[in-house]
C-alpha angles and dihedrals in degrees: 000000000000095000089050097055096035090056085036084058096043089040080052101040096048094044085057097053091048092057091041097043096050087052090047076060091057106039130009116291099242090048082052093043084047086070113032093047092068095033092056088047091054080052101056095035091061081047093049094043092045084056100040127185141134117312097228118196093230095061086039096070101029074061096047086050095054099043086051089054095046102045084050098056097051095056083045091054100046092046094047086047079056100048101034150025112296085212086077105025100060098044087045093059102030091059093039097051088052096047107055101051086054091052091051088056102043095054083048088071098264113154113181112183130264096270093046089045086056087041092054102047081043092060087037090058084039094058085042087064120028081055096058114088135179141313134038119282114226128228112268092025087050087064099044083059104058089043086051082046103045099049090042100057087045087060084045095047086040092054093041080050092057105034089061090043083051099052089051090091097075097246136077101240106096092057078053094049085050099060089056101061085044092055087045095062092040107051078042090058086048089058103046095050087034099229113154125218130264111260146183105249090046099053118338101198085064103048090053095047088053090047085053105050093041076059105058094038095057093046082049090050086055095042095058101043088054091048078052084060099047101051147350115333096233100050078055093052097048102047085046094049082054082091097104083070095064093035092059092036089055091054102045085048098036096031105018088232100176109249118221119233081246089060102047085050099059094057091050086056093045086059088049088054101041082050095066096029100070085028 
């Protein structure tokens, strides 16, 4: 069960950076975020409220930390799209947010067999690439990349971290309770730079793409906290951080961006790993 949900929640959260970046495309991040950060908190609330249960403080907090990471690093990441070259900021990110939690769980005491561990490097070169576009980065922007990236997948693996820390408690609040810190930063983040949110009247087409995308990213957000639940926490992380892949994939079959070899290799790779991964 940990491989479904865990693909359930990349296939999701994939699904939900391709619609809200195509409306970033259309409007400014933080208008789009405005959006999908409530509507992903009514989401997870209805889920919450159809499972029911105890809202216990443990998981409360563990919730409030990763919403706070996550809101963070996606204010870190956008930022860093907009500073440096997204070449090396994606990939960056992308590799950093799925190793430490590994690591995390490794030195927990986690020991997955031979065929998941190669698996598991395999995904980990997958995300690498299928993460990776055009140009040439140059050289100080270069390294403004990597430092964008860097703290940005720290935030990532941080949120994935806590999110898992959070789930343990047997309910569904405290994702609930981390969307809400997210929503928090982020609509704090829309005040103080006064941006105002996406919205219906203004261009419709947006502010669906952003619903939607609020929508799949919460579902994603329930999905892998219950593969988190059904098996070991890294090969959760890894088949989850597999995203990129779908992201890339949506936009070379909705918008016919041209994919790089780079790229179609890493999906190929990304096969290979989820393969021997759920063998």
């Amino acid at each position: 069960m940990v491989a479904i949900f865990a693909l359930a929640a990349a296939v999701l959260y994939g699904t939900a950076d391709f619609l809200g970046g195509a409306a970033a495309r259309r409007a400014s991040a933080l208008a789009v975020l405005s959006v999908t950060a409530p509507v992903g908190e009514i989401v997870v609330i209805t889920v919450a409220l159809a499972a029911g249960g105890p809202i216990r403080l443990a998981g409360f907090w563990w919730g409030v930390a990763g919403g706070v990471a996550g809101g963070a690093g996606l204010i870190v990441f956008y930022a860093g799209l907009a500073a440096g070259p997204m070449t090396v900021v994606a990939p960056v990110a992308a590799l950093v947010s799925t190793v430490l939690p590994v690591g995390v769980a490794v030195t927990s005491g986690e020991r997955p067999g031979p065929a998941v561990v190669a698996g598991a490097v395999i995904c980990l070169a997958a995300i690498t690439l299928v993460s990776m576009q055009g140009g040439r980065p140059g050289g100080g922007r270069a390294v403004r990349g990597l430092g964008y990236g860097f703290a940005a997948g720290v935030a990532f693996g941080l949120f994935f971290l806590f999110l898992r820390n959070a789930g343990t408690s047997g309910v569904l609040w405290p994702v609930g309770v981390s969307r809400l810190a997210g929503a928090v930063i982020a609509l704090a983040a829309a005040a103080v730079t006064r941006t105002r949110p996406v919205w219906w009247g203004h261009d419709r087409r947006t502010f669906a793409m952003a619903l939607a995308s609020g929508a799949f990213d919460a579902t994603a957000n329930v999905c892998y906290v219950l593969a988190t639940r059904a098996g070991l926490f890294g090969l959760a992380v890894v088949i989850t951080s597999l995203y990129p892949g779908v992201t890339v994939l949506l936009a070379r079959l909705t918008l016919g961006e041209r994919m790089r070899s780079v790229q179609r290799a890493g999906l190929a790779l990304a096969v290979v790993g989820i393969v021997l991964l759920t063998a």
